[in-house]
Amino acid sequence: MDANKLVTFFEEDLCIFSLRSRKKFSALQEMIRHLAGTGRVSDEHFIMEMLKNRESLGSTGLGKGVAFPHGRSLAIKELTILFARSPGGVDFEALDSKPTRIFFLILAPSDKGADTYLALLSELISLVQKPNKLGELNKVKDYKTLIEILGGNGN
Amino acid sequence: MKEEFRLLIALQDLDIMIKETKDQSTSEELKNLGFKLTGLKELQEARVKLARKIPPVLINRYEKLMEHYTMAILPVTSDKCLGCFVRLPSVFFSAAHSHRLLTCENCGRMLYLL
């Protein structure tokens, strides 16, 4: 997947540049509520339950201040990514125990295979490992800049 | 939507996650990306607890369907059942049926109108 394809999954109304919640599940709830407000999910409850279960399998906070909560649910219509930035950091029980500031929430429909989101997950993880990308994401405050960081032209 | 149907949908989401975690190819890929998948036992325990809350008639029906199909409950995204591709009756799409679980008369799968 190239950068041009990657940026097509990011939409302006699916970005939170100042996440208020500081605790793990309230942060997830805030992201899901935001998604529900855009009509992308049919039922917040199903998504929250699925994400809680996913976190019990092992934290999706991979460390270095980034988390990739993800999973499949019947309550999601199409592959969806929500970007969120927490200026103060969230206690997300990350693998390195440090606060999480950047979130890529990836949700896929349950009738599609896991491969529908694994490629996306892989691409995003590679991206945040590139020099400077994480620093730039930690400062991002608008959609246009986010798309530029992700490799698009921001238009 | 009735609580028992909500629980059943949550159960299927959980079953899909357990299946994915047990799938060697998917779990290897996730591990290679840096995820630690150490909580399979916790997922299985959550599944037992959730299943206990669902009426036996409904869970038996769900589990019989899961013996034959990848998914017992499918979303309705067009006028056809995504499982057997038989056209669904127009009554399915009335407002009264939205957010309820219905049954495909051809294959018996449960259908969820998004």
PDB file of C-alpha atoms in Angstrom, chain A residues 66-150:
ATOM      1  CA  VAL A  66       1.405   5.338  19.850  1.00  0.00           C
ATOM      2  CA  ALA A  67      -1.536   2.922  19.991  1.00  0.00           C
ATOM      3  CA  PHE A  68      -3.407   1.064  17.288  1.00  0.00           C
ATOM      4  CA  PRO A  69      -6.731  -0.133  18.745  1.00  0.00           C
ATOM      5  CA  HIS A  70      -8.290  -2.356  16.098  1.00  0.00           C
ATOM      6  CA  GLY A  71     -10.730  -5.130  15.345  1.00  0.00           C
ATOM      7  CA  ARG A  72     -13.722  -6.320  13.383  1.00  0.00           C
ATOM      8  CA  SER A  73     -17.369  -5.880  14.271  1.00  0.00           C
ATOM      9  CA  LEU A  74     -20.780  -6.382  12.780  1.00  0.00           C
ATOM     10  CA  ALA A  75     -21.543  -2.796  13.790  1.00  0.00           C
ATOM     11  CA  ILE A  76     -19.143  -1.229  11.298  1.00  0.00           C
ATOM     12  CA  LYS A  77     -20.129  -0.804   7.677  1.00  0.00           C
ATOM     13  CA  GLU A  78     -16.753  -0.259   6.029  1.00  0.00           C
ATOM     14  CA  LEU A  79     -13.072  -0.095   6.858  1.00  0.00           C
ATOM     15  CA  THR A  80     -12.688   3.035   8.964  1.00  0.00           C
ATOM     16  CA  ILE A  81      -9.773   4.819  10.609  1.00  0.00           C
ATOM     17  CA  LEU A  82     -10.079   7.432  13.290  1.00  0.00           C
ATOM     18  CA  PHE A  83      -7.010   9.487  14.149  1.00  0.00           C
ATOM     19  CA  ALA A  84      -6.750  10.965  17.624  1.00  0.00           C
ATOM     20  CA  ARG A  85      -4.087  13.008  19.359  1.00  0.00           C
ATOM     21  CA  SER A  86      -3.951  13.495  23.091  1.00  0.00           C
ATOM     22  CA  PRO A  87      -1.828  16.507  24.041  1.00  0.00           C
ATOM     23  CA  GLY A  88      -1.637  15.382  27.679  1.00  0.00           C
ATOM     24  CA  GLY A  89      -1.254  11.663  27.006  1.00  0.00           C
ATOM     25  CA  VAL A  90      -3.437   8.708  27.986  1.00  0.00           C
ATOM     26  CA  ASP A  91      -2.565   5.929  30.399  1.00  0.00           C
ATOM     27  CA  PHE A  92      -3.186   3.208  27.801  1.00  0.00           C
ATOM     28  CA  GLU A  93      -1.238   0.415  29.519  1.00  0.00           C
ATOM     29  CA  ALA A  94       1.258   0.596  26.669  1.00  0.00           C
ATOM     30  CA  LEU A  95       3.992  -2.009  26.349  1.00  0.00           C
ATOM     31  CA  ASP A  96       6.602   0.526  27.540  1.00  0.00           C
ATOM     32  CA  SER A  97       4.227   1.893  30.238  1.00  0.00           C
ATOM     33  CA  LYS A  98       4.592   5.425  28.854  1.00  0.00           C
ATOM     34  CA  PRO A  99       1.603   7.717  28.122  1.00  0.00           C
ATOM     35  CA  THR A 100       0.015   7.352  24.680  1.00  0.00           C
ATOM     36  CA  ARG A 101      -0.448  10.510  22.644  1.00  0.00           C
ATOM     37  CA  ILE A 102      -1.251   9.236  19.161  1.00  0.00           C
ATOM     38  CA  PHE A 103      -4.080   6.837  18.298  1.00  0.00           C
ATOM     39  CA  PHE A 104      -4.988   5.162  15.054  1.00  0.00           C
ATOM     40  CA  LEU A 105      -8.305   3.403  15.682  1.00  0.00           C
ATOM     41  CA  ILE A 106      -8.889   0.887  12.898  1.00  0.00           C
ATOM     42  CA  LEU A 107     -12.265  -0.809  12.526  1.00  0.00           C
ATOM     43  CA  ALA A 108     -13.236  -3.345   9.887  1.00  0.00           C
ATOM     44  CA  PRO A 109     -16.541  -5.045   9.065  1.00  0.00           C
ATOM     45  CA  SER A 110     -16.825  -8.580  10.410  1.00  0.00           C
ATOM     46  CA  ASP A 111     -17.862 -10.048   7.082  1.00  0.00           C
ATOM     47  CA  LYS A 112     -14.489  -9.126   5.568  1.00  0.00           C
ATOM     48  CA  GLY A 113     -11.249 -10.993   6.320  1.00  0.00           C
ATOM     49  CA  ALA A 114      -8.566  -9.832   8.739  1.00  0.00           C
ATOM     50  CA  ASP A 115      -6.357  -9.012   5.762  1.00  0.00           C
ATOM     51  CA  THR A 116      -8.577  -5.992   5.078  1.00  0.00           C
ATOM     52  CA  TYR A 117      -7.049  -4.152   8.010  1.00  0.00           C
ATOM     53  CA  LEU A 118      -3.711  -5.917   8.529  1.00  0.00           C
ATOM     54  CA  ALA A 119      -2.150  -4.236   5.504  1.00  0.00           C
ATOM     55  CA  LEU A 120      -3.293  -0.874   6.759  1.00  0.00           C
ATOM     56  CA  LEU A 121      -2.028  -1.584  10.252  1.00  0.00           C
ATOM     57  CA  SER A 122       1.319  -2.667   8.874  1.00  0.00           C
ATOM     58  CA  GLU A 123       1.639   0.476   6.738  1.00  0.00           C
ATOM     59  CA  LEU A 124       0.794   2.790   9.651  1.00  0.00           C
ATOM     60  CA  ILE A 125       3.219   1.053  12.003  1.00  0.00           C
ATOM     61  CA  SER A 126       5.996   1.363   9.393  1.00  0.00           C
ATOM     62  CA  LEU A 127       5.147   5.023   8.942  1.00  0.00           C
ATOM     63  CA  VAL A 128       5.403   5.968  12.616  1.00  0.00           C
ATOM     64  CA  GLN A 129       8.767   4.209  12.808  1.00  0.00           C
ATOM     65  CA  LYS A 130      10.247   6.592  10.217  1.00  0.00           C
ATOM     66  CA  PRO A 131      12.471   9.359  11.579  1.00  0.00           C
ATOM     67  CA  ASN A 132      10.631  12.557  12.553  1.00  0.00           C
ATOM     68  CA  LYS A 133       7.139  11.203  11.734  1.00  0.00           C
ATOM     69  CA  LEU A 134       6.212  10.609  15.345  1.00  0.00           C
ATOM     70  CA  GLY A 135       7.482  14.028  16.390  1.00  0.00           C
ATOM     71  CA  GLU A 136       5.392  15.624  13.645  1.00  0.00           C
ATOM     72  CA  LEU A 137       2.294  13.614  14.607  1.00  0.00           C
ATOM     73  CA  ASN A 138       2.706  14.687  18.228  1.00  0.00           C
ATOM     74  CA  LYS A 139       2.379  18.316  17.131  1.00  0.00           C
ATOM     75  CA  VAL A 140      -0.341  17.964  14.463  1.00  0.00           C
ATOM     76  CA  LYS A 141      -3.349  20.222  14.980  1.00  0.00           C
ATOM     77  CA  ASP A 142      -5.219  20.088  11.676  1.00  0.00           C
ATOM     78  CA  TYR A 143      -6.294  17.675   8.957  1.00  0.00           C
ATOM     79  CA  LYS A 144      -4.239  19.220   6.146  1.00  0.00           C
ATOM     80  CA  THR A 145      -1.009  18.857   8.134  1.00  0.00           C
ATOM     81  CA  LEU A 146      -1.945  15.307   9.125  1.00  0.00           C
ATOM     82  CA  ILE A 147      -2.351  14.287   5.495  1.00  0.00           C
ATOM     83  CA  GLU A 148       1.007  15.906   4.630  1.00  0.00           C
ATOM     84  CA  ILE A 149       2.688  13.929   7.421  1.00  0.00           C
ATOM     85  CA  LEU A 150       1.063  10.726   6.177  1.00  0.00           C
TER      86      LEU A 150
END
